[in-house]
Short mmCIF file of N, CA and C in Angstrom, two decimals:
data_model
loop_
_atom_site.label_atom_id
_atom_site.label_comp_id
_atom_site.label_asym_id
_atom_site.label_seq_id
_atom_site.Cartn_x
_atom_site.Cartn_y
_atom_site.Cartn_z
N UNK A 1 -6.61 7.25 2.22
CA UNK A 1 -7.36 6.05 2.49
C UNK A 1 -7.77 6.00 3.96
N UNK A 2 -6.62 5.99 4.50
CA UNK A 2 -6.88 6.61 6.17
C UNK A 2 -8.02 7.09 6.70
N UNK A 3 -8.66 8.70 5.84
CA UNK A 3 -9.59 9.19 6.25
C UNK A 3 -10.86 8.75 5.75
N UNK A 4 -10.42 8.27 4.51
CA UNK A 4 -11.95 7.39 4.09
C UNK A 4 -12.34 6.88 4.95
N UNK A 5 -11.32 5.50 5.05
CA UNK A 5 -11.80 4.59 6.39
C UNK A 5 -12.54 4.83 7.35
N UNK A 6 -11.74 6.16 8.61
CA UNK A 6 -12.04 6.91 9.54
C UNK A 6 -13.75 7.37 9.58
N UNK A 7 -14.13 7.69 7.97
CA UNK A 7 -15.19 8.34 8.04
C UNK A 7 -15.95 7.43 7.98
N UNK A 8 -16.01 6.47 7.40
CA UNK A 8 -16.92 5.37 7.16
C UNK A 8 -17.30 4.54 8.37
N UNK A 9 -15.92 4.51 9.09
CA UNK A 9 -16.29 3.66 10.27
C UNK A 9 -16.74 4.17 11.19
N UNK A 10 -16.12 5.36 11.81
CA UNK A 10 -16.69 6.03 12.94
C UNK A 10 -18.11 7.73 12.83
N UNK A 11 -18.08 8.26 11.65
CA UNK A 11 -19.02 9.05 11.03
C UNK A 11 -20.02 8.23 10.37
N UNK A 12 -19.42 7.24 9.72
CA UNK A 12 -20.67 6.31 8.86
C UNK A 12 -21.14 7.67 7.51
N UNK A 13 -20.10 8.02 6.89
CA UNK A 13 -19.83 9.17 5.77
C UNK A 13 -19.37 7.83 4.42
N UNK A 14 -20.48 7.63 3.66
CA UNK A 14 -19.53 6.70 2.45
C UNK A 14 -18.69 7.78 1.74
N UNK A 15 -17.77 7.06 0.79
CA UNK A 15 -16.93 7.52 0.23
C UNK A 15 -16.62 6.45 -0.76
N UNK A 16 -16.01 6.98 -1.95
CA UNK A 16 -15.71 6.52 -3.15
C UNK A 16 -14.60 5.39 -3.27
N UNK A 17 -14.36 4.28 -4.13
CA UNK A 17 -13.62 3.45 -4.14
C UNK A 17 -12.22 3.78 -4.33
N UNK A 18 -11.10 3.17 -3.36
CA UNK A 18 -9.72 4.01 -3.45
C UNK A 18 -9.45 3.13 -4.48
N UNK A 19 -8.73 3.67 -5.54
CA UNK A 19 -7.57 3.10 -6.27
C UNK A 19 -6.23 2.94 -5.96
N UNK A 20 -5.58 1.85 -6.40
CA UNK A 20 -4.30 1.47 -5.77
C UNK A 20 -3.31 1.68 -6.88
N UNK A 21 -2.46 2.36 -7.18
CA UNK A 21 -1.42 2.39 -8.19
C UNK A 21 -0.58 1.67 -7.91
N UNK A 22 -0.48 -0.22 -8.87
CA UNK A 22 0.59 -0.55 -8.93
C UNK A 22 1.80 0.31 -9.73
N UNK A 23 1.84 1.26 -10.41
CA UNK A 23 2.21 1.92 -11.45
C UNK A 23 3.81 2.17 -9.60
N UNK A 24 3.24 2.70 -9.03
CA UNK A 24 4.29 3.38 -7.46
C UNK A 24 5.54 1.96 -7.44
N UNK A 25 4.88 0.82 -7.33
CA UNK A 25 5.67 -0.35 -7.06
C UNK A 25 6.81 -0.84 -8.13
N UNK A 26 5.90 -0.47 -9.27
CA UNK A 26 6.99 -0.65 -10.61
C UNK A 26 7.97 0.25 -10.36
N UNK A 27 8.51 1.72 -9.82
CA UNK A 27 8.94 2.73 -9.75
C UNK A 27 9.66 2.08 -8.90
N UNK A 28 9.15 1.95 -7.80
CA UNK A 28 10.55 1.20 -6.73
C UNK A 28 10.72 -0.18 -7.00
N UNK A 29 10.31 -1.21 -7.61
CA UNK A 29 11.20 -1.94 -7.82
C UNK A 29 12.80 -1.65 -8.55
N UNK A 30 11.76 -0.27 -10.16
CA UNK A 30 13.22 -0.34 -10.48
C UNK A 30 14.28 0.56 -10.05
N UNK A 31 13.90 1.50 -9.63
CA UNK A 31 14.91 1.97 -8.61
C UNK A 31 15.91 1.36 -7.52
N UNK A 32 15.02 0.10 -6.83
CA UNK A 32 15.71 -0.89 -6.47
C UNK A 32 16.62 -1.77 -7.00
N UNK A 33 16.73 -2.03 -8.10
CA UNK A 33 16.68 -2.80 -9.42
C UNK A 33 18.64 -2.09 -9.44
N UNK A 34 17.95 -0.58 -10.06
CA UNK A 34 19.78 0.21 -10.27
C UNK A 34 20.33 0.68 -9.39
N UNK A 35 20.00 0.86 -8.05
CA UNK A 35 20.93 0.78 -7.08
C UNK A 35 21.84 -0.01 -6.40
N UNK A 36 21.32 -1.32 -6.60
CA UNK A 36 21.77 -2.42 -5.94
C UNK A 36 22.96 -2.70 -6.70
N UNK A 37 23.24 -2.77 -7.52
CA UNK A 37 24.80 -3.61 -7.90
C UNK A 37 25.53 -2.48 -7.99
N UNK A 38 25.66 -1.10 -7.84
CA UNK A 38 26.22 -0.14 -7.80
C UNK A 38 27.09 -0.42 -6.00
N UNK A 39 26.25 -0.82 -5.03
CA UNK A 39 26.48 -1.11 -3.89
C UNK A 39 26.99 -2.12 -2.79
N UNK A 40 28.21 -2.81 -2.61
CA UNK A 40 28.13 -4.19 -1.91
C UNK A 40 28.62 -3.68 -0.65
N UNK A 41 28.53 -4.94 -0.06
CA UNK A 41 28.96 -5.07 1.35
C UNK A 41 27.19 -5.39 2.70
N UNK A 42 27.66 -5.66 3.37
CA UNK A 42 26.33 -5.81 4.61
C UNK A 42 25.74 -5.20 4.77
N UNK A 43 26.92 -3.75 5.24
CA UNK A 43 26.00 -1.90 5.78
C UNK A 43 24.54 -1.65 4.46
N UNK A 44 25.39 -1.56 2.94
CA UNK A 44 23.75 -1.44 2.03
C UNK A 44 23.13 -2.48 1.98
N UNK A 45 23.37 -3.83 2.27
CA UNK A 45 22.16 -5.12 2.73
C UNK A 45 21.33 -4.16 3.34
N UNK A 46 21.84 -4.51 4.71
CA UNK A 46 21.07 -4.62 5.77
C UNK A 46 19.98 -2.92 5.53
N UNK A 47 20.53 -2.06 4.77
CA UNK A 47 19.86 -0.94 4.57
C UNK A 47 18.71 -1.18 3.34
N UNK A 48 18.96 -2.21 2.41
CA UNK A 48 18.21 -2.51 1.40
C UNK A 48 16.44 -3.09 1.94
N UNK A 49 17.21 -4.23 2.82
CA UNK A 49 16.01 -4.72 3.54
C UNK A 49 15.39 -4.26 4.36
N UNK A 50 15.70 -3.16 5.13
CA UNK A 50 15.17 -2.40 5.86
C UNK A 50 13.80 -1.35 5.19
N UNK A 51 14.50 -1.22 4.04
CA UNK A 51 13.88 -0.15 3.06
C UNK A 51 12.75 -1.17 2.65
N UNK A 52 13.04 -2.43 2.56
CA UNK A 52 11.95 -3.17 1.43
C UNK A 52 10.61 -4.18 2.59
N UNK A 53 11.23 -3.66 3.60
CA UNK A 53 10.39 -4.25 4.74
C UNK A 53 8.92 -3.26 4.92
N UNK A 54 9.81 -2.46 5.31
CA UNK A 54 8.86 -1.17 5.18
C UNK A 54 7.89 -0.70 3.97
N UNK A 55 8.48 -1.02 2.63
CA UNK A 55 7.96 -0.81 1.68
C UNK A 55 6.71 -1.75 1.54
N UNK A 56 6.94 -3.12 1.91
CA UNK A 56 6.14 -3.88 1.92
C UNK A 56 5.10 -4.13 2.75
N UNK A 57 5.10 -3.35 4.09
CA UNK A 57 4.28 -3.65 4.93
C UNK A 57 3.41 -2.26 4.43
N UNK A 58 4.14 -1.14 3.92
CA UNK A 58 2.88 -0.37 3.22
C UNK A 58 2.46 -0.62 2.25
N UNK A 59 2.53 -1.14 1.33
CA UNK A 59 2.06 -1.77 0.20
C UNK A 59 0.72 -3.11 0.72
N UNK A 60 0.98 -3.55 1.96
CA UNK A 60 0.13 -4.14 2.39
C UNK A 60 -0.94 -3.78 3.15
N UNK A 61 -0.84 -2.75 4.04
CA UNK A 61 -1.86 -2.19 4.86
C UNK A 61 -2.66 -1.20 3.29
N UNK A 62 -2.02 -0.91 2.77
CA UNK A 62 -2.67 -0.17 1.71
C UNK A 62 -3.98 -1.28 0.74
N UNK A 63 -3.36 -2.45 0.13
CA UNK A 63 -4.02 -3.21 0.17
C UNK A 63 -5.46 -3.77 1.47
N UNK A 64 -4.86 -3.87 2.46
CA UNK A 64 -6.07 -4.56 3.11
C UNK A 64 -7.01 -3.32 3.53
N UNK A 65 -6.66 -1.77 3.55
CA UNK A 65 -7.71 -1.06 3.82
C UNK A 65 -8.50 -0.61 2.45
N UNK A 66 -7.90 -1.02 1.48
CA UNK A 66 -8.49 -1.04 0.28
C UNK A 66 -10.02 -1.89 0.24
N UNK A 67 -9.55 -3.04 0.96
CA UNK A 67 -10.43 -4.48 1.22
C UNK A 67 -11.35 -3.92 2.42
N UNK A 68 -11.14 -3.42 3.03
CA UNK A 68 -12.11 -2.88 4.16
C UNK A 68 -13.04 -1.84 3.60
N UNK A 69 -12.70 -0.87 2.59
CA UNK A 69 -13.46 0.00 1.91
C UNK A 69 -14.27 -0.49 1.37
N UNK A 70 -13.75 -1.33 0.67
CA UNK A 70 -14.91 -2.03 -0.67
C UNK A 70 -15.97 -3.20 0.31
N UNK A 71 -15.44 -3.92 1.37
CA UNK A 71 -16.73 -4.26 2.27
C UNK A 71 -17.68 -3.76 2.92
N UNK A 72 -17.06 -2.46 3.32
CA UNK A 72 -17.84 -1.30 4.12
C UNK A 72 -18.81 -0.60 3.48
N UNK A 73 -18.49 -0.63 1.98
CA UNK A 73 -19.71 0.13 0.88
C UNK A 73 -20.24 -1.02 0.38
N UNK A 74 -19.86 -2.72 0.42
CA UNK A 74 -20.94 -3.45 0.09
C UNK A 74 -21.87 -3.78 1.32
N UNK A 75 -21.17 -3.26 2.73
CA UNK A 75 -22.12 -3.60 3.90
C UNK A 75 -23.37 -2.41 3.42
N UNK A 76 -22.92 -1.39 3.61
CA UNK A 76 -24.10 -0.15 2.92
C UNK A 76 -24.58 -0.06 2.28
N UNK A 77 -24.56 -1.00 0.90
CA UNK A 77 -25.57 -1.27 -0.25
C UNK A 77 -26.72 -2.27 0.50
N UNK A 78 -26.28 -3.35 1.34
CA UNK A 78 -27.01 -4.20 1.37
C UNK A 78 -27.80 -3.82 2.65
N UNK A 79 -27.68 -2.72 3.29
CA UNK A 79 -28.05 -1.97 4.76
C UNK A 79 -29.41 -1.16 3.74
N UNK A 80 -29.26 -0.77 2.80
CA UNK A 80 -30.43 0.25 2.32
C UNK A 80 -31.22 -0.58 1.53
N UNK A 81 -31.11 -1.78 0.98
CA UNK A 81 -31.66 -2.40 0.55
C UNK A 81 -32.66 -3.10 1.15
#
């Protein structure tokens, strides 16, 4: 997605619409899901949330450059028009 972006913004190269697999998120939720009660105490807390912080802030930048793609090829439809 990265390089899509890259190309679009600074080459001005379109490129095709990224797809987002929620299918990845179902996978780690449940992975999340059967690890957790296998585990107590703070040390796997504080390691859980660490993991799901991260998870989430990529799950989000993935999302919003998703949203930047799909504006960037409706800015270019409406640029040739």
């Amino acid at each position: 997605m990265n390089a899509k972006l890259r190309g679009l913004i600074c080459d001005k190269i379109s490129a095709e619409q990224e797809e987002i697999s929620e299918e990845l998120w179902e996978k780690y939720k449940d992975a999340i899901e059967e690890w957790q009660p296998r585990l107590t105490g703070s040390y796997y807390i504080h390691g859980l949330i660490d993991i799901s912080v991260v998870a989430m802030e990529i799950r989000w930048l993935a999302r919003e450059g998703k949203k930047l793609l799909q504006a960037s090829q409706h800015t270019d439809q409406e640029a040739k028009l």
